[in-house]
Amino acid sequence: MITFMNNSDSEEEPCNERTSLMSAESPPVPSYQDGLQASEAGEAQGHRRRTGSSRSPNNIADGEVSDSAVPVRERALENEEEELTLKYGAKHVIMLFVPVTLCMIVVVATIKSVRFYTEKNGQLIYTPFSEDTPSVGQRLLNSVLNTIIMISVIVVMTVFLVVLYKYRCYKFIHGWLILSSLMLLFLFTYIYLGEVLKTYNVAMDYPTLFLVIWNFGAVGMICIHWKGPLQLQQAYLIMISALMALVFIKYLPEWSAWVILGAISIYDLMAVLCPKGPLRMLVETAQERNEPIFPALIYSSAMMWTVAMAKSDTAARGPSQQTWDAAEDGRENHRTTSHADSQMSETRSPVPTRPITSFEELEEEERGVKLGLGDFIFYSVLVGKAAATASGDWNTTLACFVAILIGLCLTLLLLAVFKKALPALPISITFGLVFYFSTDNLVRPFMDTLASHQLYI
Amino acid sequence: AFFWLVSLLLSSLVWFIAVKASDPRDERLQKGLLIFGVMFSVLLQEVFRFLYYKLLRKAIEGLVALSEDGCSPISIQQMAYGPGGSRGGMSGAFSMINLLADALGPGTVGIHGDSQLYFLTSAFMTMVLIFLHTFWGILFFHGCEHRRWWEITAVVVMHLAVSGSTFCNPLYVGSLVPSYLLMATAAAWAYLLSGGSAQNLRRFLLCK
């Protein structure tokens, strides 16, 4: 039951110079799995029971303290829950590791092989200040200004989205999201495919290209915004995050990228944890209305086995914030089908034989871990930038990768402890940044010297 | 793996500072500093292994406290395997991956008078190290479990010896052979500690 709430940052659709079409993607939206779980399931009772036990199985101190304090009966119950939590928690961690790793692999592979994404070819309009300045101070200033502009754009969009959500302008959001995912799926895929083909010098005629892209895009739209097999949805989400990350890596100038990464994690922290933060307000509003919060921007690793597949609540959704479809479905469906669900889940769920009620089984099935797509994107941006700019060194990339995964683990642990919406970016990005800079500057000369003398440590 | 990375980071920090603070032209001093860096790194790695052991110990205690029948789902031996292996993997990856990336490109090995067996020996050395880290993990954890300090010191000494032997490179006989011997010893020891015996081995090999 490790639920994961992450700040999914924006699918900021940059306006690159190839198109003057500016479709702004949604700004950072957190996906609050906790809220999601509570509202979706309607197995709120089970949920409350779990939230009642405030220990995390992984937190040793808690375990030791509560051992003595808690009465035996409750403790047995809690133990069972905790063990369940732990077991599924570990599984969920793995379930998140795989997609994050996949996304990063795609990004790094592309960066290392396709020249296009490392060439400097202009900048986004969101980062107007150039970094080609003669002095270091000027460059720093420009990058800070760029960051300020970018972050304010993101904040504005988030607030706009929250306002829209509050005033129930679902259709507008719906349309916005469809537009942005259309652009991502078609335009960016076209560019990506073109560059890859160029790199490997493979000829492809336009009709074939059109066919391929049309199929890819159409299936993607359907999978993401409507119904589709879970794995396909997950695959599409990963691909989309990778594409987005590649765009960021290409169009963000170097220092700006690092400063933006740092600033975004701070913003994430504040937006999610401060009482007046937009993201927190979003969660609370959604919880009041008992609706799932933006399932669209979330990668989910598990799904509720209902008759209507791809239900809004837990299914993985597209990058666009178009959940209103889903939310509306969800709201209508989940009351009526919750009984069906529990029965379905009993028969279909692959949950192993444990002496738990169907309620809990359903909960387990539903409580796949969820991670916001923005998190995927920014993790991949970090690793991709490391691959692109760290003097071609694989060690740095590897170090950043491990750092991010460990950060993710820690965040999941914290989630299990606190059981509420948490930002996913800060810890991982901090680790990643620290490791990037230190590995690049400190470890690399050391390892290079060692390797040249063939010494091993 | 993470802990290994952190130890690597700290040791390279120390080395870096030392290098910057010293005269870059003095060849012998640089070599000496390098050796110092290596030794320090080895010691730091072992320290981190110990810290990691402590952390795992606590985790297991927590698990045991939680579980219904007082048995932990994972034994400490299994736990030793995992981190040892991942540590080895990480160190191997770090050692090899740049080499591999360069190997993809054009070039001739040993054109400047270095040994032509560079890639080959690097590969073997890395392999040996990965295995060794795994075995050391098992030995180390076992030593910590049963409070046998000599086991722990043996691991540390072995690690130092292996690293030290690489100083003989490119005289590969000096480094590869002792490392493999040590690995065989460590493997046998770890196997015995994990409950294996000559009989088990024979049975396994004869597919009984």
XYZ file of C-alpha atoms in Angstrom:
665
model
C 0.000 0.000 0.000
C 2.760 2.302 -0.681
C 0.922 5.013 -2.411
C 2.823 7.589 -4.081
C 2.120 11.099 -4.582
C 4.247 13.071 -6.768
C 4.314 16.382 -8.159
C 3.986 15.815 -11.756
C 5.451 18.795 -13.297
C 4.257 20.331 -16.334
C 4.350 18.954 -19.681
C 5.425 22.342 -20.638
C 5.044 22.396 -24.270
C 7.729 24.668 -25.447
C 7.278 26.692 -28.497
C 10.219 25.716 -30.500
C 11.218 27.544 -33.542
C 9.778 24.969 -35.806
C 6.310 25.872 -34.991
C 4.667 28.939 -33.839
C 1.864 26.908 -32.451
C 2.001 27.236 -28.774
C 0.093 24.643 -27.028
C 0.802 24.994 -23.450
C 0.751 21.793 -21.629
C -0.398 21.600 -18.181
C 1.808 22.993 -15.552
C 2.992 20.920 -12.725
C 0.246 18.953 -11.260
C 0.841 16.601 -8.515
C -0.740 13.312 -8.526
C -1.711 12.548 -5.082
C -2.102 8.928 -4.830
C -3.255 9.064 -1.329
C -6.109 11.296 -2.175
C -6.697 9.233 -5.215
C -6.888 6.053 -3.300
C -9.163 7.453 -0.698
C -11.571 8.831 -3.176
C -11.534 6.113 -5.721
C -11.868 3.093 -3.798
C -14.841 3.763 -1.746
C -13.026 1.202 0.249
C -12.472 4.144 2.381
C -12.944 2.038 5.427
C -10.065 -0.154 4.636
C -8.114 2.877 3.796
C -8.911 4.531 7.047
C -7.937 1.445 8.849
C -4.628 1.566 7.183
C -4.073 5.194 7.754
C -4.888 4.442 11.340
C -1.733 2.523 11.641
C 0.709 5.242 11.270
C 3.788 3.146 11.289
C 5.789 2.364 8.323
C 7.161 -1.121 8.190
C 10.396 0.221 6.993
C 10.774 2.670 9.734
C 12.593 0.832 12.394
C 12.230 3.350 15.126
C 8.497 3.340 14.751
C 8.452 -0.400 14.822
C 10.398 -0.568 17.990
C 8.399 2.035 19.778
C 5.004 0.865 18.793
C 5.801 -2.686 19.670
C 5.486 -1.944 23.282
C 2.799 0.640 23.077
C 0.167 -1.032 20.988
C -2.195 -3.634 22.389
C -1.892 -7.112 21.057
C -5.085 -7.376 19.050
C -4.540 -4.143 17.262
C -0.998 -5.079 16.837
C -1.809 -8.322 15.152
C -4.066 -6.486 12.773
C -1.511 -3.838 12.185
C 1.181 -6.398 11.743
C -0.766 -8.081 9.088
C -1.386 -4.799 7.401
C 2.171 -3.739 7.749
C 3.449 -6.961 6.410
C 1.106 -6.630 3.537
C 2.232 -3.093 3.119
C 5.822 -4.083 3.215
C 5.417 -6.855 0.796
C 3.416 -4.833 -1.625
C 5.467 -1.820 -0.864
C 8.598 -3.504 -2.038
C 6.800 -4.745 -5.084
C 5.559 -1.271 -5.805
C 8.986 0.183 -5.503
C 10.162 -2.239 -8.120
C 7.158 -1.412 -10.214
C 8.219 2.190 -10.215
C 11.864 1.478 -10.781
C 11.223 -0.262 -14.045
C 9.435 2.553 -15.860
C 11.746 5.234 -14.525
C 14.722 3.175 -15.635
C 13.191 2.546 -19.029
C 12.511 6.202 -19.569
C 16.034 7.131 -18.610
C 17.492 4.439 -20.817
C 15.545 5.696 -23.798
C 16.641 9.248 -23.162
C 20.295 8.381 -22.626
C 20.391 6.095 -25.634
C 18.947 8.801 -27.817
C 21.258 11.462 -26.499
C 24.299 9.338 -27.017
C 23.448 8.317 -30.523
C 21.375 11.019 -32.144
C 23.399 14.178 -32.588
C 20.373 16.347 -33.011
C 19.504 16.484 -29.387
C 22.839 17.782 -28.293
C 23.147 20.472 -30.911
C 22.349 23.960 -29.862
C 19.639 25.129 -32.145
C 17.908 27.950 -30.479
C 15.996 28.240 -27.308
C 12.473 28.155 -26.070
C 10.603 31.360 -25.685
C 10.383 30.514 -22.028
C 14.098 30.953 -21.693
C 14.815 34.044 -23.667
C 18.182 34.919 -22.244
C 21.055 33.451 -24.092
C 24.008 31.891 -22.394
C 26.561 32.803 -24.992
C 27.875 35.642 -22.972
C 31.516 36.479 -22.465
C 31.595 36.648 -18.719
C 30.702 34.084 -16.121
C 28.692 36.520 -14.068
C 26.566 37.501 -17.010
C 25.956 33.878 -17.842
C 24.922 33.118 -14.321
C 22.605 36.079 -14.285
C 21.021 35.012 -17.534
C 20.460 31.515 -16.341
C 18.871 32.740 -13.129
C 16.588 35.029 -15.109
C 15.663 32.182 -17.403
C 14.816 30.083 -14.413
C 12.663 32.768 -12.910
C 10.717 33.117 -16.108
C 10.264 29.390 -16.512
C 9.182 28.834 -12.963
C 6.755 31.699 -13.058
C 5.249 30.309 -16.225
C 4.829 27.010 -14.477
C 3.312 28.611 -11.409
C 0.878 30.612 -13.480
C -0.215 27.550 -15.342
C -0.643 25.556 -12.207
C -2.733 28.231 -10.600
C -4.762 28.542 -13.765
C -5.367 24.841 -13.741
C -6.377 24.846 -10.101
C -8.780 27.690 -10.755
C -10.271 25.826 -13.674
C -10.619 22.767 -11.563
C -12.236 24.674 -8.757
C -14.772 26.185 -11.068
C -15.384 22.883 -12.774
C -14.432 23.999 -16.248
C -13.790 20.411 -17.136
C -14.432 20.731 -20.821
C -11.831 23.400 -21.187
C -9.205 21.326 -19.472
C -10.262 18.354 -21.480
C -9.770 20.209 -24.718
C -6.452 21.642 -23.613
C -5.126 18.255 -22.728
C -6.232 16.635 -25.921
C -4.563 19.342 -27.920
C -1.297 19.016 -26.096
C -1.188 15.273 -26.240
C -1.989 15.463 -29.935
C 0.974 17.671 -30.465
C 3.236 15.457 -28.442
C 2.148 12.289 -30.066
C 2.283 13.465 -33.602
C 4.637 16.354 -34.027
C 7.357 15.374 -31.626
C 7.273 11.777 -32.678
C 7.646 12.876 -36.269
C 10.677 14.970 -35.425
C 12.177 12.225 -33.291
C 11.671 9.587 -35.930
C 13.120 11.858 -38.558
C 16.251 12.446 -36.545
C 16.736 8.804 -35.689
C 16.374 7.816 -39.301
C 18.849 10.477 -40.283
C 21.355 9.251 -37.752
C 21.243 5.699 -38.922
C 20.967 6.689 -42.544
C 17.866 4.689 -43.145
C 15.666 5.762 -45.976
C 11.974 5.916 -45.476
C 9.392 7.170 -47.868
C 6.686 9.561 -46.853
C 3.710 7.197 -47.182
C 5.315 4.691 -44.837
C 6.234 7.443 -42.461
C 2.731 8.796 -42.534
C 1.290 5.370 -41.875
C 3.614 4.670 -38.998
C 3.099 7.990 -37.320
C -0.619 7.964 -37.857
C -0.953 4.559 -36.267
C 1.334 5.397 -33.413
C -0.421 8.656 -32.679
C -3.945 7.350 -33.022
C -3.374 4.350 -30.805
C -1.630 6.602 -28.343
C -4.526 9.002 -28.161
C -6.950 6.174 -27.623
C -4.843 4.457 -25.035
C -4.125 7.532 -23.107
C -7.429 9.277 -23.147
C -9.843 6.453 -23.346
C -9.355 2.792 -22.771
C -6.504 0.510 -23.485
C -4.383 -2.283 -22.086
C -2.420 -1.201 -19.082
C 0.970 -2.080 -20.441
C 0.349 -0.196 -23.638
C -0.708 2.844 -21.689
C 2.366 2.630 -19.560
C 4.541 2.269 -22.631
C 2.993 5.311 -24.231
C 3.433 7.335 -21.100
C 7.068 6.389 -20.898
C 7.623 7.294 -24.522
C 5.907 10.589 -24.110
C 7.894 11.472 -21.049
C 11.068 10.571 -22.867
C 10.126 12.756 -25.839
C 9.333 15.639 -23.586
C 12.567 15.221 -21.682
C 14.501 15.170 -24.940
C 12.901 18.413 -25.989
C 13.868 19.973 -22.703
C 17.406 18.725 -22.960
C 17.757 20.142 -26.411
C 16.254 23.498 -25.872
C 17.325 24.429 -22.403
C 20.728 26.030 -22.208
C 23.126 24.340 -19.875
C 23.339 26.377 -16.773
C 19.680 27.250 -17.007
C 18.829 23.591 -17.055
C 20.622 22.908 -13.793
C 19.227 25.942 -12.079
C 15.749 25.096 -13.332
C 16.040 21.592 -11.980
C 16.984 22.923 -8.592
C 14.280 25.554 -8.619
C 11.620 23.091 -9.690
C 12.327 20.795 -6.812
C 12.076 23.672 -4.385
C 8.850 24.784 -5.989
C 7.571 21.248 -5.823
C 8.329 21.059 -2.168
C 6.549 24.303 -1.464
C 3.583 23.742 -3.705
C 2.825 20.421 -2.187
C 3.537 20.991 1.435
C 2.587 24.597 2.109
C -1.006 25.063 3.191
C -1.731 27.576 0.470
C 0.235 25.811 -2.193
C -1.685 25.305 -5.421
C -1.045 21.640 -5.533
C -2.167 21.084 -2.032
C -5.335 23.007 -2.711
C -5.864 20.805 -5.692
C -5.624 17.708 -3.556
C -7.936 19.036 -0.965
C -10.525 20.115 -3.487
C -10.422 16.754 -5.127
C -10.741 15.037 -1.812
C -13.713 17.152 -0.881
C -15.401 16.275 -4.085
C -14.339 12.695 -3.709
C -12.889 12.624 -7.150
C -9.661 11.280 -8.429
C -7.220 14.020 -9.012
C -5.964 14.300 -12.518
C -5.327 10.706 -13.194
C -4.272 11.806 -16.614
C -0.941 13.111 -15.553
C -0.056 10.052 -13.646
C 1.763 6.918 -14.376
C 0.135 4.089 -12.585
C 1.586 0.713 -12.128
C -1.547 -1.172 -11.286
C -5.088 -1.036 -12.279
C -8.419 -1.849 -10.895
C -9.798 -4.894 -12.517
C -13.223 -3.778 -13.435
C -15.430 -4.502 -16.331
C -14.764 -1.119 -17.753
C -11.069 -1.240 -18.096
C -9.027 1.870 -18.081
C -11.052 3.401 -15.388
C -10.040 6.831 -14.481
C -9.085 6.074 -10.956
C -6.125 3.956 -11.275
C -5.345 3.472 -14.861
C -2.373 5.156 -16.266
C -3.287 8.164 -18.161
C -1.786 10.368 -20.709
C 0.411 13.269 -20.131
C -2.294 15.710 -20.667
C -4.411 16.632 -17.850
C -7.365 15.319 -19.352
C -9.008 13.499 -16.676
C -12.289 15.022 -16.817
C -13.524 12.353 -19.042
C -12.079 9.930 -16.712
C -13.188 11.733 -13.643
C -16.720 11.912 -14.817
C -16.679 8.273 -15.704
C -15.042 7.571 -12.449
C -17.557 9.389 -10.436
C -20.427 7.695 -12.087
C -18.906 4.338 -12.267
C -17.144 3.879 -9.106
C -20.098 3.927 -6.852
C -22.012 1.432 -8.883
C -19.181 -0.764 -9.799
C -17.441 -0.911 -6.515
C -19.285 -4.075 -5.683
C -18.583 -5.497 -9.046
C -15.025 -4.479 -8.515
C -14.561 -6.381 -5.376
C -15.953 -9.463 -6.949
C -13.955 -8.991 -10.066
C -10.846 -8.448 -8.177
C -11.302 -11.591 -6.210
C -11.546 -13.656 -9.281
C -9.074 -11.839 -11.396
C -6.529 -10.382 -9.185
C -3.202 -12.042 -9.095
C -2.886 -11.360 -5.430
C -1.358 -14.302 -3.690
C -3.194 -16.307 -1.115
C -3.321 -14.203 1.917
C -5.938 -14.284 4.579
C -7.344 -10.913 3.759
C -10.732 -9.706 2.825
C -11.749 -8.948 -0.661
C -11.782 -5.353 0.319
C -8.149 -5.409 0.964
C -7.473 -7.366 -2.135
C -9.221 -4.770 -4.111
C -7.277 -2.131 -2.340
C -4.038 -3.807 -3.098
C -4.905 -4.125 -6.685
C -5.906 -0.553 -6.910
C -3.124 0.833 -4.972
C -0.639 0.573 -7.616
C 2.031 3.063 -7.047
C 1.648 6.193 -8.957
C 4.131 8.694 -10.086
C 3.478 11.917 -11.849
C 4.688 12.147 -15.410
C 6.450 15.390 -14.709
C 8.643 13.512 -12.322
C 9.577 11.078 -15.050
C 10.384 13.975 -17.275
C 12.598 15.810 -14.868
C 14.450 12.708 -13.782
C 15.149 11.944 -17.396
C 16.200 15.530 -18.032
C 18.742 15.246 -15.263
C 20.180 11.990 -16.459
C 20.058 13.064 -20.068
C 21.856 16.299 -19.375
C 24.447 14.347 -17.456
C 24.914 12.084 -20.428
C 25.061 14.970 -22.841
C 27.345 17.338 -21.089
C 29.552 15.370 -18.767
C 32.474 15.149 -21.107
C 31.077 11.994 -22.574
C 31.583 10.158 -19.383
C 29.408 7.195 -18.552
C 30.351 7.158 -14.927
C 28.552 10.389 -14.293
C 25.440 9.156 -16.003
C 25.523 5.960 -14.006
C 26.084 7.820 -10.778
C 23.164 10.161 -11.430
C 20.979 7.244 -12.323
C 21.711 5.422 -9.090
C 21.278 8.625 -7.126
C 17.852 9.244 -8.598
C 16.710 5.709 -7.914
C 17.845 5.889 -4.339
C 16.064 9.209 -3.965
C 12.932 7.578 -5.302
C 13.268 4.788 -2.764
C 13.627 7.241 0.041
C 10.626 9.206 -1.093
C 8.562 6.050 -1.201
C 9.679 5.277 2.296
C 8.651 8.698 3.453
C 5.347 8.217 1.746
C 4.806 5.060 3.717
C 5.629 6.938 6.874
C 3.589 10.030 6.318
C 0.806 8.616 4.222
C -0.073 11.771 2.490
C 0.713 13.580 -0.654
C 4.404 14.062 -1.086
C 6.556 15.668 -3.706
C 8.747 13.238 -5.556
C 11.198 15.643 -7.029
C 13.184 17.199 -4.215
C 15.061 14.271 -2.773
C 15.894 12.578 -6.038
C 16.856 15.756 -7.812
C 19.018 16.878 -4.931
C 20.839 13.580 -4.872
C 21.111 13.631 -8.624
C 22.510 17.135 -8.732
C 24.966 16.496 -5.936
C 26.172 13.345 -7.568
C 26.370 14.904 -10.979
C 28.534 17.795 -9.954
C 30.695 15.825 -7.626
C 31.190 12.930 -9.982
C 31.966 15.157 -12.862
C 34.506 17.222 -11.048
C 35.916 14.953 -8.409
C 35.469 11.345 -9.255
C 36.204 11.574 -12.913
C 39.832 12.639 -12.695
C 40.374 10.049 -9.995
C 38.874 7.231 -11.992
C 40.620 8.313 -15.157
C 43.972 8.275 -13.464
C 43.227 4.934 -11.911
C 42.173 3.500 -15.223
C 45.209 4.762 -17.010
C 47.424 3.010 -14.506
C 45.075 0.108 -14.328
C 44.728 0.282 -10.624
C 41.650 -1.071 -9.033
C 39.970 -0.074 -5.866
C 25.680 0.309 -4.730
C 24.724 3.698 -3.443
C 26.944 3.366 -0.452
C 29.809 2.352 -2.642
C 29.232 5.429 -4.705
C 29.233 7.629 -1.667
C 32.472 6.110 -0.437
C 33.965 6.597 -3.861
C 32.867 10.177 -3.808
C 34.412 10.905 -0.458
C 37.666 9.197 -1.267
C 37.997 10.995 -4.566
C 37.270 14.226 -2.762
C 40.173 13.559 -0.462
C 42.420 12.600 -3.343
C 41.413 15.605 -5.350
C 42.215 17.956 -2.527
C 45.522 16.252 -2.016
C 46.380 16.533 -5.674
C 45.432 20.142 -5.889
C 47.435 20.922 -2.820
C 50.538 19.299 -4.159
C 52.919 19.923 -6.957
C 51.563 18.513 -10.209
C 54.935 18.102 -11.782
C 56.418 15.798 -9.290
C 55.873 12.399 -10.826
C 56.745 10.341 -7.825
C 54.655 12.390 -5.527
C 51.700 11.976 -7.822
C 52.199 8.273 -7.880
C 52.488 8.244 -4.132
C 49.353 10.277 -3.791
C 47.569 7.924 -6.077
C 48.571 4.992 -3.974
C 47.456 6.813 -0.904
C 44.192 7.613 -2.610
C 43.628 3.997 -3.470
C 44.328 2.755 0.015
C 42.169 5.381 1.555
C 39.392 4.526 -0.805
C 39.614 0.873 0.090
C 39.413 1.638 3.770
C 36.509 3.959 3.224
C 34.681 1.324 1.233
C 35.014 -1.103 4.081
C 33.789 1.493 6.523
C 30.757 2.026 4.378
C 30.194 -1.661 4.124
C 30.088 -1.731 7.875
C 27.653 1.162 8.016
C 25.480 -0.563 5.504
C 25.556 -3.664 7.608
C 24.329 -1.678 10.569
C 21.513 -0.248 8.518
C 20.471 -3.647 7.279
C 20.611 -5.031 10.752
C 18.145 -2.441 11.910
C 15.901 -3.154 8.968
C 15.884 -6.824 9.783
C 15.106 -6.141 13.383
C 12.179 -4.082 12.262
C 10.966 -6.808 9.988
C 11.288 -9.422 12.681
C 9.372 -7.284 15.097
C 6.618 -6.971 12.566
C 6.303 -10.456 11.352
C 3.847 -12.766 12.900
C 5.985 -15.675 13.798
C 9.144 -13.923 14.740
C 11.035 -14.999 11.687
C 12.337 -12.529 9.271
C 11.328 -13.156 5.689
C 14.827 -12.569 4.525
C 17.827 -13.853 6.332
C 20.849 -11.716 6.849
C 22.790 -14.007 4.619
C 20.503 -13.356 1.742
C 20.747 -9.741 2.577
C 24.489 -9.931 2.440
C 24.360 -11.373 -1.012
C 22.347 -8.577 -2.481
C 24.401 -5.603 -1.434
C 27.654 -7.422 -1.993
C 26.600 -8.214 -5.501
C 25.328 -4.774 -6.261
C 28.445 -3.202 -4.811
C 30.522 -5.404 -7.001
C 28.357 -4.582 -9.968
C 28.673 -0.902 -9.343
C 32.424 -0.976 -8.969
C 32.701 -3.167 -12.028
C 30.499 -0.883 -14.037
C 32.471 2.125 -12.996
C 35.714 0.467 -13.901
C 34.656 -0.898 -17.194
C 32.080 1.235 -18.797
C 34.268 3.974 -20.116
C 36.626 1.377 -21.405
C 33.842 -0.374 -23.183
C 32.573 2.826 -24.697
C 36.011 3.596 -26.003
C 36.424 0.063 -27.223
C 33.562 0.646 -29.583
C 35.459 3.359 -31.310
C 38.452 3.176 -33.548
C 41.933 2.652 -32.232
C 44.707 0.219 -31.605
C 45.419 -1.243 -28.251
C 48.818 -0.624 -26.862
C 50.102 1.480 -29.668
C 52.107 3.687 -27.395
C 54.069 0.900 -25.876
C 51.494 -0.040 -23.294
C 50.500 -3.590 -22.961
C 48.427 -4.982 -25.760
C 46.441 -7.038 -23.394
C 44.946 -3.984 -21.771
C 41.347 -4.727 -22.520
C 41.624 -8.374 -21.759
C 43.273 -7.908 -18.438
C 40.913 -5.151 -17.501
C 38.025 -7.447 -18.190
C 39.472 -10.213 -16.044
C 40.374 -7.880 -13.284
C 36.924 -6.401 -13.196
C 35.375 -9.815 -13.106
C 37.562 -10.842 -10.241
C 36.681 -7.731 -8.345
C 32.975 -8.207 -8.812
C 33.158 -11.719 -7.483
C 35.358 -10.636 -4.661
C 32.997 -7.915 -3.582
C 30.159 -10.375 -3.458
C 32.149 -12.833 -1.378
C 33.489 -10.159 0.863
C 29.976 -9.016 1.478
C 29.016 -12.451 2.705
C 32.129 -12.862 4.799
C 31.864 -9.418 6.257
C 28.257 -9.765 7.256
C 28.906 -13.143 8.716
C 31.773 -11.780 10.708
C 29.638 -8.943 11.995
C 26.817 -11.290 12.871
C 28.937 -13.587 14.909
C 31.238 -10.952 16.177
C 34.303 -12.534 14.749
C 36.571 -9.629 14.283
C 39.222 -11.612 12.598
C 36.889 -12.318 9.723
C 36.291 -8.667 9.250
C 39.945 -7.788 9.377
C 40.644 -10.608 6.958
C 38.226 -9.054 4.487
C 39.814 -5.652 4.847
C 43.284 -7.079 4.473
C 42.246 -9.014 1.400
C 40.778 -5.958 -0.176
C 43.917 -3.989 0.474
C 46.001 -6.822 -0.889
C 44.027 -7.024 -4.091
C 44.169 -3.317 -4.666
C 47.794 -3.316 -3.812
C 48.511 -6.078 -6.217
C 47.115 -3.988 -9.021
C 49.981 -1.645 -8.456
C 52.099 -4.225 -10.182
C 50.258 -3.566 -13.410
C 51.246 -3.823 -16.227
C 53.148 -6.740 -14.837
C 49.978 -8.706 -14.979
C 51.321 -11.797 -13.360
C 51.713 -9.865 -10.188
C 48.157 -8.729 -10.031
C 45.928 -11.221 -11.736
C 47.293 -14.376 -10.238
C 47.138 -13.356 -6.587
C 43.719 -11.862 -7.143
C 42.383 -15.068 -8.558
C 43.916 -17.079 -5.778
C 42.378 -14.785 -3.229
C 39.087 -15.038 -4.994
C 39.185 -18.808 -4.874
C 39.921 -18.644 -1.174
C 37.151 -16.170 -0.533
C 34.733 -18.215 -2.594
C 35.465 -21.369 -0.693
C 35.232 -19.598 2.628
C 31.950 -17.912 1.786
C 30.567 -21.174 0.530
C 31.448 -22.918 3.750
C 29.997 -20.118 5.781
C 26.763 -20.232 3.855
C 26.289 -23.799 4.827
C 27.807 -25.587 1.946
C 30.202 -28.426 2.277
C 32.200 -30.749 0.118
C 29.344 -33.227 0.198
C 26.826 -30.688 -1.006
C 29.104 -29.755 -3.796
C 29.617 -33.304 -4.880
C 25.929 -33.974 -4.786
C 25.235 -30.901 -6.812
C 27.821 -31.737 -9.404
C 26.635 -35.280 -9.759
C 23.086 -34.002 -10.049
C 21.691 -36.143 -7.291
